[in-house]
Coordinates of C-alpha atoms and ligand atoms in Angstrom, one line a residue:
M1 CA -8.2 1.2 42.8
I2 CA -7.2 3.4 39.9
S3 CA -3.6 4.6 40.1
N4 CA -2.7 8.3 39.7
H5 CA -0.8 7.5 36.6
K6 CA -3.8 5.5 35.2
M7 CA -6.1 8.5 36.1
K8 CA -3.9 11.0 34.3
Q9 CA -3.8 8.7 31.2
G10 CA -7.6 8.5 31.2
L11 CA -7.8 12.3 31.5
L12 CA -5.5 12.7 28.6
V13 CA -7.4 10.4 26.5
L14 CA -10.6 12.3 27.4
A15 CA -9.0 15.6 26.6
L16 CA -7.8 14.2 23.4
S17 CA -11.4 13.1 22.3
W18 CA -12.6 16.6 23.3
S19 CA -10.0 18.3 21.4
T20 CA -11.1 16.6 18.3
A21 CA -14.8 16.3 19.1
A22 CA -15.6 19.2 16.7
Y23 CA -14.5 17.0 13.8
A24 CA -15.5 13.6 15.1
Q25 CA -18.8 12.0 14.3
Q26 CA -20.4 8.8 15.7
K27 CA -18.2 5.8 15.3
Q28 CA -19.3 4.2 12.1
S29 CA -17.7 2.1 9.3
Y30 CA -19.7 3.5 6.4
V31 CA -21.3 6.9 5.4
T32 CA -23.7 8.0 2.6
I33 CA -22.8 11.1 0.7
S34 CA -25.6 13.5 0.1
A35 CA -25.9 15.4 -3.1
T36 CA -25.3 18.6 -1.1
D37 CA -22.1 17.6 0.4
S38 CA -19.2 19.7 -0.7
E39 CA -15.8 18.2 -1.4
H40 CA -14.6 19.3 1.9
D41 CA -17.6 17.4 3.6
I42 CA -16.8 14.2 1.8
I43 CA -13.2 14.3 2.9
R44 CA -14.2 15.0 6.4
K45 CA -16.6 12.1 6.3
A46 CA -13.9 9.6 4.8
A47 CA -11.5 10.8 7.7
N48 CA -14.0 9.9 10.4
L49 CA -14.9 6.4 9.1
T50 CA -13.5 3.8 11.6
P51 CA -13.2 -0.1 11.8
S52 CA -16.0 -2.1 13.3
D53 CA -14.7 -4.0 16.5
R54 CA -14.4 -7.2 14.5
Q55 CA -12.3 -5.4 11.8
L56 CA -10.1 -3.8 14.5
R57 CA -9.3 -7.1 16.2
W58 CA -8.4 -8.6 12.8
Q59 CA -6.3 -5.6 11.7
E60 CA -4.3 -5.8 15.0
L61 CA -3.4 -9.5 14.2
E62 CA -1.0 -8.1 11.5
V63 CA 0.0 -11.7 10.4
T64 CA -2.4 -14.5 9.8
G65 CA -1.8 -18.0 8.3
F66 CA -3.8 -20.0 5.5
L67 CA -3.6 -23.8 5.6
H68 CA -4.2 -25.3 2.2
F69 CA -4.8 -29.0 2.9
G70 CA -7.1 -31.5 1.4
M71 CA -7.6 -33.8 -1.7
N72 CA -5.1 -32.0 -3.6
T73 CA -2.4 -32.7 -1.2
F74 CA -2.7 -36.3 -2.2
T75 CA -3.4 -35.9 -5.9
N76 CA -0.5 -33.5 -6.1
R77 CA -2.9 -30.8 -7.9
E78 CA -4.0 -27.2 -7.4
W79 CA -7.5 -27.7 -8.4
G80 CA -9.2 -30.9 -8.2
D81 CA -12.2 -31.7 -10.4
G82 CA -14.4 -33.3 -7.7
K83 CA -14.1 -36.8 -9.1
E84 CA -11.3 -37.9 -6.9
D85 CA -11.9 -41.1 -4.8
P86 CA -12.2 -40.1 -1.0
K87 CA -10.0 -43.1 -0.3
L88 CA -7.0 -41.1 -1.6
F89 CA -7.0 -38.8 1.3
N90 CA -4.7 -40.6 3.9
P91 CA -2.3 -38.5 5.9
T92 CA -0.1 -40.8 8.0
R93 CA 0.8 -38.6 10.8
L94 CA -1.6 -35.6 10.9
D95 CA -0.9 -33.4 13.8
A96 CA -2.9 -30.1 13.8
A97 CA -1.2 -28.9 17.1
Q98 CA 2.1 -29.0 15.2
W99 CA 0.6 -26.7 12.4
V100 CA -0.7 -24.3 15.1
R101 CA 2.5 -24.4 17.2
T102 CA 4.7 -23.6 14.2
C103 CA 2.5 -20.8 13.0
K104 CA 2.4 -19.3 16.5
E105 CA 6.2 -19.6 16.8
A106 CA 6.4 -17.6 13.4
G107 CA 4.2 -14.8 14.8
I108 CA 1.0 -15.9 13.2
K109 CA -1.9 -14.9 15.2
Q110 CA -4.9 -16.7 13.3
V111 CA -5.0 -19.6 10.9
I112 CA -7.6 -20.5 8.2
I113 CA -8.2 -23.9 7.1
T114 CA -9.6 -25.0 3.8
A115 CA -12.5 -26.9 5.1
K116 CA -13.7 -27.4 1.4
H117 CA -11.7 -26.4 -1.8
H118 CA -13.1 -26.2 -5.2
D119 CA -13.0 -30.0 -5.4
G120 CA -15.9 -30.2 -2.9
F121 CA -14.0 -32.6 -0.7
C122 CA -14.9 -31.8 3.1
L123 CA -12.2 -32.1 5.7
W124 CA -15.1 -32.6 8.3
P125 CA -17.6 -35.4 8.2
S126 CA -20.5 -33.3 6.8
K127 CA -23.9 -34.8 7.0
Y128 CA -24.8 -33.4 3.5
T129 CA -22.2 -35.2 1.4
E130 CA -20.4 -38.5 0.9
H131 CA -17.4 -36.6 -0.6
S132 CA -15.5 -36.1 2.8
V133 CA -13.1 -37.6 5.3
K134 CA -15.7 -40.0 6.5
N135 CA -15.1 -42.2 3.3
S136 CA -11.4 -42.0 3.6
P137 CA -9.2 -44.5 5.4
W138 CA -7.6 -41.9 7.6
K139 CA -8.8 -42.8 11.1
N140 CA -11.1 -45.5 9.5
G141 CA -13.4 -42.5 8.5
K142 CA -13.8 -41.4 12.0
G143 CA -11.4 -38.5 11.7
D144 CA -12.3 -34.7 11.6
V145 CA -9.6 -32.2 10.4
V146 CA -11.7 -29.2 11.3
R147 CA -12.1 -30.4 14.8
E148 CA -8.3 -31.1 15.3
I149 CA -7.4 -27.7 13.9
A150 CA -10.2 -25.7 15.8
D151 CA -9.3 -27.6 19.1
A152 CA -5.6 -26.8 18.5
C153 CA -6.4 -23.2 17.9
H154 CA -8.4 -22.8 20.9
Q155 CA -6.0 -24.5 23.1
Q156 CA -3.1 -22.5 22.0
G157 CA -4.7 -19.2 21.9
V158 CA -4.6 -18.7 18.1
G159 CA -7.5 -17.5 16.0
F160 CA -9.5 -19.9 14.1
G161 CA -11.0 -19.3 10.6
I162 CA -12.4 -21.2 7.9
Y163 CA -12.3 -21.3 4.0
L164 CA -15.4 -22.6 2.4
S165 CA -15.2 -22.7 -1.3
P166 CA -18.5 -21.5 -2.9
W167 CA -17.3 -23.2 -6.2
D168 CA -18.0 -26.8 -5.7
R169 CA -17.1 -29.3 -8.7
N170 CA -18.4 -32.2 -6.9
N171 CA -21.9 -31.3 -5.9
P172 CA -24.4 -32.5 -8.3
D173 CA -26.8 -29.6 -7.5
Y174 CA -24.2 -27.0 -8.1
G175 CA -26.1 -25.3 -11.1
D176 CA -29.3 -25.5 -9.1
T177 CA -29.5 -21.9 -7.3
E178 CA -32.0 -23.0 -4.6
K179 CA -30.6 -26.4 -4.0
Y180 CA -27.1 -25.4 -3.9
N181 CA -27.6 -22.3 -1.5
A182 CA -29.5 -24.7 0.8
Y183 CA -26.6 -27.3 0.7
F184 CA -24.1 -24.4 1.2
L185 CA -26.0 -22.8 4.1
N186 CA -26.2 -26.5 5.8
Q187 CA -22.5 -26.7 5.5
L188 CA -21.9 -23.2 6.9
T189 CA -24.3 -24.2 9.9
E190 CA -22.2 -27.3 10.6
L191 CA -18.9 -25.3 10.5
L192 CA -20.2 -22.3 12.5
G193 CA -22.0 -24.4 15.1
N194 CA -19.9 -27.3 16.0
Y195 CA -16.3 -26.2 16.4
G196 CA -16.4 -23.3 19.0
K197 CA -15.5 -19.8 18.2
V198 CA -14.7 -18.9 14.6
D199 CA -12.8 -15.7 14.0
E200 CA -12.7 -15.5 10.1
V201 CA -14.7 -16.9 7.3
W202 CA -13.1 -16.7 3.8
F203 CA -15.1 -16.8 0.6
D204 CA -13.1 -17.3 -2.5
G205 CA -13.7 -15.3 -5.7
A206 CA -12.9 -18.2 -8.0
N207 CA -16.1 -19.3 -9.5
G208 CA -16.4 -21.8 -12.3
E209 CA -18.9 -24.2 -13.5
G210 CA -20.2 -27.2 -11.6
P211 CA -20.3 -30.9 -12.7
N212 CA -23.4 -30.2 -15.0
G213 CA -21.9 -27.2 -16.6
K214 CA -24.1 -24.8 -14.7
K215 CA -23.2 -22.0 -12.2
P216 CA -25.7 -21.1 -9.5
V217 CA -26.4 -17.6 -8.2
Y218 CA -24.8 -17.4 -4.7
H219 CA -27.1 -16.0 -2.0
F220 CA -24.4 -14.0 -0.3
D221 CA -26.8 -12.0 1.8
A222 CA -28.2 -15.3 3.6
W223 CA -24.7 -16.7 4.0
Y224 CA -23.6 -13.2 5.7
N225 CA -26.7 -13.2 8.0
L226 CA -26.1 -16.7 9.1
I227 CA -22.5 -15.9 10.1
R228 CA -23.5 -12.6 11.8
K229 CA -26.0 -14.7 13.7
M230 CA -23.9 -17.7 14.6
Q231 CA -20.4 -16.1 14.9
P232 CA -20.8 -12.2 15.3
G233 CA -17.1 -11.9 16.1
A234 CA -16.0 -13.3 12.6
V235 CA -14.9 -11.0 9.9
I236 CA -16.1 -12.1 6.4
A237 CA -13.2 -12.0 3.9
V238 CA -12.6 -11.4 0.4
M239 CA -16.1 -12.2 -1.0
G240 CA -17.5 -10.5 2.0
P241 CA -18.0 -7.1 3.6
D242 CA -15.3 -6.9 6.2
V243 CA -12.1 -7.6 4.5
R244 CA -11.1 -6.8 1.0
W245 CA -8.6 -8.7 -1.2
V246 CA -5.6 -6.6 -1.8
G247 CA -5.8 -7.6 -5.6
T248 CA -2.8 -9.8 -6.1
E249 CA -1.4 -13.1 -4.8
S250 CA 2.1 -11.9 -4.7
G251 CA 2.4 -10.8 -1.3
Y252 CA 2.9 -7.1 -2.2
G253 CA 0.4 -4.5 -1.2
R254 CA -0.1 -0.8 -2.6
L255 CA 2.2 2.0 -1.7
T256 CA -0.9 4.1 -1.2
E257 CA -3.4 1.9 0.6
W258 CA -6.6 3.5 2.0
S259 CA -8.8 1.4 4.3
T260 CA -11.6 3.8 3.4
V261 CA -12.9 3.2 -0.2
P262 CA -16.1 4.1 -2.3
M263 CA -18.7 1.5 -2.1
N264 CA -20.1 2.4 -5.6
G265 CA -20.1 -0.7 -7.6
L266 CA -19.5 -2.9 -4.6
A267 CA -22.9 -3.1 -3.3
N268 CA -25.5 -5.4 -4.7
Q269 CA -28.4 -4.4 -2.4
S270 CA -29.9 -1.3 -1.2
I271 CA -27.8 0.2 1.4
A272 CA -30.8 2.0 2.8
D273 CA -32.1 -1.4 3.9
N274 CA -29.2 -1.7 6.2
S275 CA -28.6 1.9 7.2
Q276 CA -27.9 2.3 11.1
K277 CA -27.5 -1.6 11.1
D278 CA -24.4 -3.6 10.7
I279 CA -23.5 -3.1 7.0
I280 CA -23.6 -6.2 4.8
F281 CA -22.7 -6.2 1.1
A282 CA -21.3 -8.4 -1.5
P283 CA -18.1 -6.9 -3.1
K284 CA -18.4 -6.3 -6.7
G285 CA -16.3 -4.4 -9.2
D286 CA -12.5 -4.0 -9.7
M287 CA -10.6 -3.8 -6.5
T288 CA -7.3 -4.1 -8.1
G289 CA -6.3 -0.8 -9.3
D290 CA -3.3 1.2 -8.0
D291 CA -5.4 3.6 -6.1
L292 CA -8.8 2.8 -4.5
G293 CA -9.3 5.6 -2.0
S294 CA -7.4 8.8 -2.8
R295 CA -9.4 12.2 -3.0
D296 CA -9.8 11.6 -6.8
K297 CA -11.6 8.3 -6.2
I298 CA -13.8 9.5 -3.3
R299 CA -15.0 12.6 -4.8
D300 CA -17.9 11.3 -6.6
A301 CA -18.5 8.4 -4.2
K302 CA -22.2 7.8 -3.2
T303 CA -21.0 5.8 0.0
L304 CA -17.8 5.4 1.6
V305 CA -17.0 2.2 3.6
W306 CA -14.3 1.1 6.0
Y307 CA -13.0 -2.0 3.9
P308 CA -9.5 -2.8 4.7
S309 CA -7.1 -5.0 2.7
E310 CA -5.8 -8.5 3.1
T311 CA -2.6 -9.7 1.3
D312 CA -2.7 -13.3 0.6
V313 CA 0.4 -15.2 -0.7
S314 CA 1.9 -18.7 -0.5
I315 CA 5.2 -19.6 1.0
R316 CA 5.5 -21.9 -2.0
P317 CA 4.8 -21.6 -5.6
G318 CA 1.4 -23.4 -5.3
W319 CA -1.3 -23.1 -2.7
F320 CA -1.2 -26.9 -1.8
Y321 CA 2.0 -29.0 -0.9
H322 CA 3.9 -30.5 -3.7
E323 CA 7.2 -32.3 -2.9
T324 CA 8.7 -30.9 -6.2
E325 CA 8.4 -27.5 -4.6
D326 CA 10.4 -28.3 -1.4
L327 CA 13.3 -26.2 -2.6
K328 CA 11.2 -23.4 -3.7
V329 CA 9.9 -22.4 -0.3
K330 CA 10.2 -18.6 -0.1
S331 CA 13.5 -17.5 1.6
P332 CA 13.5 -15.7 4.9
E333 CA 14.7 -12.6 2.9
K334 CA 11.7 -12.9 0.7
L335 CA 9.4 -13.4 3.5
T336 CA 10.9 -10.2 5.2
D337 CA 10.2 -8.2 2.0
I338 CA 6.7 -9.4 1.8
Y339 CA 6.1 -8.4 5.5
Y340 CA 7.4 -4.9 4.8
S341 CA 5.2 -4.8 1.6
S342 CA 2.0 -6.0 3.3
V343 CA 2.0 -5.3 7.1
G344 CA 4.1 -2.3 6.5
R345 CA 1.6 -1.1 3.9
N346 CA -1.6 -0.9 6.0
S347 CA -2.5 -4.3 5.1
V348 CA -2.9 -7.8 6.9
L349 CA -0.6 -10.6 5.7
L350 CA -2.4 -13.9 5.1
L351 CA 0.6 -16.3 4.6
N352 CA -0.2 -19.7 3.3
I353 CA 1.8 -22.7 4.6
P354 CA 0.4 -26.0 3.2
P355 CA 0.9 -29.1 5.4
D356 CA 2.3 -32.0 3.5
Q357 CA 1.2 -35.5 2.8
R358 CA 2.2 -36.7 6.3
G359 CA -0.1 -34.1 7.6
L360 CA 2.7 -31.9 9.0
I361 CA 4.1 -28.5 8.2
N362 CA 7.2 -29.5 6.2
E363 CA 10.7 -29.1 7.7
H364 CA 11.6 -26.7 4.7
D365 CA 8.9 -24.4 5.4
Q366 CA 9.5 -24.5 9.1
K367 CA 13.2 -23.7 8.8
N368 CA 12.4 -20.4 6.7
L369 CA 9.6 -19.4 8.8
M370 CA 11.8 -19.4 12.0
A371 CA 14.6 -17.6 10.3
W372 CA 12.2 -15.0 9.1
K373 CA 10.7 -14.5 12.6
R374 CA 14.1 -14.0 14.0
T375 CA 15.0 -11.3 11.6
L376 CA 11.9 -9.5 12.4
D377 CA 12.3 -9.9 16.2
Q378 CA 15.8 -8.7 15.9
T379 CA 14.8 -5.6 14.0
F380 CA 12.0 -4.5 16.0
K381 CA 13.1 -5.3 19.6
N382 CA 14.8 -1.9 20.1
N383 CA 13.2 1.3 19.1
L384 CA 16.3 3.6 18.5
A385 CA 14.2 6.6 19.1
K386 CA 13.6 5.6 22.6
G387 CA 14.6 8.2 25.2
A388 CA 14.4 11.0 22.4
K389 CA 13.6 14.6 23.3
I390 CA 10.4 15.3 21.1
S391 CA 9.2 18.7 20.2
S392 CA 6.1 19.3 18.0
S393 CA 5.1 23.0 18.0
N394 CA 1.7 22.6 16.7
G395 CA 1.2 19.2 18.1
I396 CA -0.1 17.7 21.5
N397 CA 0.7 14.7 23.4
T398 CA 4.1 13.9 22.0
G399 CA 4.7 11.5 24.9
A400 CA 2.3 9.0 23.1
L401 CA 4.7 8.5 20.3
L402 CA 7.2 6.3 22.2
N403 CA 5.4 5.0 25.2
G404 CA 4.4 1.7 23.5
N405 CA 0.7 2.3 24.3
L406 CA -1.4 2.2 21.3
K407 CA -4.4 3.7 23.0
N408 CA -3.1 7.2 23.3
Y409 CA -1.9 9.3 20.4
W410 CA -0.1 12.5 19.2
T411 CA -2.4 14.9 17.2
T412 CA -2.3 18.6 16.1
K413 CA -4.0 21.6 17.7
A414 CA -7.1 23.3 16.3
N415 CA -7.7 22.5 12.7
D416 CA -4.2 21.9 11.6
T417 CA -3.7 19.2 8.9
T418 CA -0.1 19.3 8.7
G419 CA 2.5 18.6 11.5
L420 CA 6.0 18.7 12.5
I421 CA 7.6 16.3 15.0
E422 CA 11.3 16.8 15.9
L423 CA 13.4 14.1 17.8
T424 CA 16.8 14.5 19.4
L425 CA 18.0 11.1 20.1
P426 CA 20.2 10.6 23.4
K427 CA 23.1 9.9 21.0
P428 CA 23.7 9.5 17.2
Q429 CA 21.9 6.3 16.0
L430 CA 22.2 4.1 12.8
F431 CA 18.9 3.1 11.5
D432 CA 17.3 1.9 8.3
V433 CA 13.7 1.4 9.1
L434 CA 10.9 3.9 9.9
L435 CA 7.7 2.7 11.6
L436 CA 4.5 4.8 11.9
K437 CA 1.1 3.9 13.1
E438 CA -2.0 6.1 12.9
N439 CA -4.9 5.9 15.4
I440 CA -7.4 4.2 13.2
T441 CA -9.9 3.9 15.9
V442 CA -10.5 7.8 15.0
G443 CA -10.1 7.2 11.3
Q444 CA -7.3 7.0 8.6
R445 CA -6.2 10.4 7.6
I446 CA -2.5 10.9 6.6
E447 CA -2.1 11.6 3.0
K448 CA 1.6 12.5 2.7
F449 CA 4.7 12.5 5.0
S450 CA 8.5 12.7 4.8
L451 CA 11.3 11.8 7.1
E452 CA 14.3 14.1 7.3
Y453 CA 17.7 14.0 9.3
F454 CA 20.0 16.9 10.3
N455 CA 23.4 16.2 8.5
G456 CA 25.2 18.8 10.8
K457 CA 24.4 21.7 8.2
S458 CA 21.1 21.2 6.9
W459 CA 18.0 18.9 6.8
E460 CA 18.0 16.0 4.3
V461 CA 15.1 13.8 3.2
I462 CA 15.6 10.2 4.2
T463 CA 12.5 8.8 2.8
D464 CA 8.7 9.9 2.1
G465 CA 5.3 8.3 1.6
T466 CA 1.7 8.8 1.3
T467 CA -0.7 6.6 3.5
V468 CA 0.1 5.3 6.9
G469 CA -3.0 3.8 8.4
A470 CA -2.7 0.8 11.0
K471 CA 1.2 0.4 10.2
R472 CA 3.6 1.9 7.8
L473 CA 7.1 0.5 7.5
I474 CA 9.7 1.9 5.2
R475 CA 13.2 0.6 4.7
F476 CA 16.1 2.7 3.4
K477 CA 19.9 2.9 3.2
P478 CA 21.2 3.1 6.8
V479 CA 21.4 6.8 8.2
L480 CA 23.5 7.9 11.2
A481 CA 21.8 10.7 12.8
Q482 CA 21.0 12.2 16.2
K483 CA 18.4 14.8 14.9
V484 CA 15.5 13.5 13.0
R485 CA 12.0 15.0 12.1
L486 CA 8.9 13.8 10.6
K487 CA 6.7 16.1 8.6
I488 CA 3.1 15.4 8.0
I489 CA 2.6 17.3 4.8
A490 CA -0.9 16.5 4.1
S491 CA -4.0 14.9 6.0
R492 CA -7.6 14.7 5.6
L493 CA -8.2 16.0 9.0
N494 CA -6.1 16.4 12.2
P495 CA -3.5 13.7 11.7
T496 CA -2.7 11.3 14.5
L497 CA 0.0 8.8 15.3
T498 CA 0.2 6.2 18.1
A499 CA 3.6 5.1 17.5
L500 CA 6.9 6.3 15.7
G501 CA 9.9 4.0 15.5
L502 CA 13.4 4.0 14.2
Y503 CA 15.0 0.6 13.7
K504 CA 18.2 -1.1 12.3
Q505 CA 17.9 -4.5 10.6
P506 CA 20.3 -7.1 11.6
G507 CA 23.4 -7.7 9.5
Ligands
LIG601 C1 -7.8 -19.0 -5.3 C2 -8.1 -20.4 -5.4 O1 -8.5 -20.7 -6.6 C3 -6.7 -20.9 -5.1 O2 -6.9 -22.4 -5.2 C4 -6.4 -20.8 -3.6 O3 -7.4 -21.4 -2.7 C5 -6.5 -19.1 -3.4 C6 -6.3 -18.6 -2.0 O4 -7.5 -18.6 -3.9 O5 -8.8 -18.2 -5.8

């Protein structure tokens, strides 16, 4: 039986969708711009793009983990040349359950294993090469790291992803396009078919020459089609159509981060072929600029696509474990700064934690991860805006801002693209963090906002920003206030917010 409360909520959601129906178009994650579209039409189209189901699931994970582990762990290198003896691979206490448990305790919701890095060494006993764990002394050649990590993820309820390096410095056919693509598809088929559910496939952009000095042409379309067929829920990241590399490996995303970007220069095949279908394109062009999706960038676009950013960074200076870097593990403070600058800037954080030569996540990494998690938990356990009286003269559904339910949302009446939300807290509070979340299931829209407090005489600006997206976090000097207001200064269409929070960092 549906409770009264649930029914009311349902009606509210329905009412909200009706109120914005005039501007809403069919849910879609890309749109073509026609020659007759005005600038206003283009902005409206951009504001109505939404993530696919698989993109939404991935975005909501917020923090994911990378596990760089393989031949390099044992040779103490970052890029192997593919000539390494498989016998060098010999972890003494490999425990994939410990990797997953550690990640989970640190708030990581999905992990990606480097099934094959550039050296071509496979962590699973692939039928198609001798360069793998099957020729190592580990478990007398009977071991399978991919199996162990996949099982641990599935058992512990953590998402499972694979990194399969297109660049392969071991495979003798690497320079031969036909042969190498066949090899790559065979390997993908093994990984996608034999290990249960796969949630992310990560293709690296690094692409050098093979052992014969030649490079093949990658048949991306065939790879993507195979993934869609075998693992339809998996996002394809970086050299893939679902998730965009943020453009650095520092852990810091853009202050202005649009998930909607022009596809010009990204597509390598006719979009028409795929229209009305699941979009598939191989990313191309520079995605590292400061501004990828503002009005200036989308004005001349031919196609716009929902293509959100992922921010990858290693907890250590290198991607692989090196004992000499044990004392260079990023501090909890640095990890916190990275969290605010990635998850807090409309991105997903992909944090690399490389297991050591024993096959365990090292104590140094563990310690800093747990201290980082404690800080975040302490900060976000108490929304200081809770219990506030909220008014919003041109807004509807203010209750959605603080109820913790991300399915309903505040928005504005009629065609209003600006908004004002005023909060009177139950008592004066000291806070130094602002949290905002847009309802990206109807699109990303907010272009400019500011937060102000009443100092007893007048309103003073605490902080301001541009994009919000899935999550925006801003830290500032602590402010003591009872009256606070959020101004939405510019938005592409009616702005929406599913959450507003004020928090105080510990210490
Ligand atoms: C880069 C690779 O070359 C690094 O070794 C690492 O795997 C990183 C995540 O991507 O392109």
